[in-house]
Coordinates of C-alpha atoms in Angstrom, one line a residue:
M1 CA 109.4 90.1 115.8
L2 CA 111.2 92.0 113.1
I3 CA 111.1 95.8 113.0
R4 CA 111.8 97.5 109.6
I5 CA 113.1 101.0 109.8
V6 CA 113.3 103.1 106.6
K7 CA 114.8 106.6 106.4
L8 CA 113.3 108.6 103.5
T9 CA 114.6 112.0 102.4
F10 CA 112.2 114.0 100.1
K11 CA 112.5 117.1 98.1
P12 CA 110.7 119.7 100.2
E13 CA 108.1 120.3 97.5
N14 CA 107.2 116.6 97.6
I15 CA 106.4 116.2 101.3
A16 CA 102.7 116.6 100.9
S17 CA 102.6 114.0 98.1
F18 CA 104.5 111.5 100.3
E19 CA 102.2 112.1 103.2
R20 CA 99.2 111.5 101.0
I21 CA 100.8 108.2 99.7
F22 CA 101.4 107.1 103.2
E23 CA 97.9 107.9 104.4
E24 CA 96.4 106.1 101.4
S25 CA 98.7 103.0 101.9
K26 CA 99.0 102.4 105.6
N27 CA 95.8 100.3 106.0
S28 CA 96.7 98.2 103.0
I29 CA 100.2 97.6 104.5
L30 CA 98.6 96.6 107.8
A31 CA 96.3 94.2 106.0
F32 CA 99.3 92.1 104.9
E33 CA 99.7 88.9 106.9
G34 CA 102.3 89.3 109.6
C35 CA 102.2 93.1 109.8
N36 CA 101.4 94.3 113.3
M37 CA 102.0 98.0 113.1
V38 CA 103.1 100.8 110.8
E39 CA 104.3 104.2 112.0
L40 CA 105.5 107.4 110.4
Y41 CA 107.9 109.8 112.0
Q42 CA 109.2 113.2 110.8
D43 CA 112.6 114.6 111.8
I44 CA 112.1 117.7 114.1
N45 CA 115.1 119.5 112.5
N46 CA 114.7 118.5 108.9
S47 CA 111.1 118.4 107.9
N48 CA 111.9 116.6 104.6
I49 CA 113.3 113.5 106.4
F50 CA 110.9 110.8 107.5
F51 CA 111.2 107.4 109.1
T52 CA 108.8 104.5 108.7
Y53 CA 108.7 101.8 111.3
S54 CA 106.8 98.6 110.5
F55 CA 106.6 95.6 112.8
W56 CA 106.5 92.1 111.2
D57 CA 106.1 88.6 112.7
T58 CA 109.0 87.3 110.6
E59 CA 111.3 88.3 107.8
S60 CA 109.3 86.0 105.5
H61 CA 106.2 88.1 106.1
L62 CA 108.2 91.3 105.3
N63 CA 109.6 89.8 102.1
I64 CA 106.1 88.7 100.9
Y65 CA 105.1 92.3 101.3
R66 CA 108.2 93.7 99.6
N67 CA 107.7 91.3 96.7
S68 CA 104.1 92.2 96.3
D69 CA 102.6 94.2 93.4
F70 CA 101.1 96.5 96.0
F71 CA 104.6 97.4 97.3
K72 CA 106.1 97.8 93.9
G73 CA 103.3 100.3 92.9
V74 CA 103.6 102.3 96.1
W75 CA 107.4 102.3 96.1
G76 CA 107.5 103.3 92.4
N77 CA 105.4 106.3 93.2
T78 CA 107.3 107.2 96.3
K79 CA 110.9 107.0 94.9
K80 CA 110.0 109.6 92.4
L81 CA 109.8 112.1 95.3
F82 CA 113.2 111.4 96.9
A83 CA 116.0 114.0 97.3
D84 CA 118.4 111.3 98.5
K85 CA 118.8 107.6 98.5
P86 CA 116.6 105.8 101.1
E87 CA 118.2 103.8 103.9
A88 CA 116.7 100.7 105.5
W89 CA 117.4 98.4 108.5
S90 CA 115.8 95.3 109.8
V91 CA 116.2 95.0 113.5
H92 CA 115.1 93.0 116.5
K93 CA 114.1 94.7 119.8
I94 CA 116.6 93.7 122.5
Q95 CA 115.2 95.6 125.4
S96 CA 112.4 98.0 126.3
S97 CA 112.0 100.3 129.2
N98 CA 108.9 102.1 130.4
P99 CA 108.4 104.3 133.4
S100 CA 106.5 102.8 136.3

């Protein structure tokens, strides 16, 4: 499993627009083959900083999504809202701990 983490920093006046884009897009992202989960987080100290986490079966599945017309359209609309360059990481979970 591959986890894609993307840090997005928006102009404060664009937060609502981004939240709307995410809400309208999340089910379509989940519909892509190999996508198991999509989550959105907001920084507690900087409300204009968000993180998306998406879980993919393989890097190939992620790349099919990233090369899709759907992604290009959503990303094109989202990047107009940025205050800073986005950052992205693809990671594998090494360990997980849950309380008993």
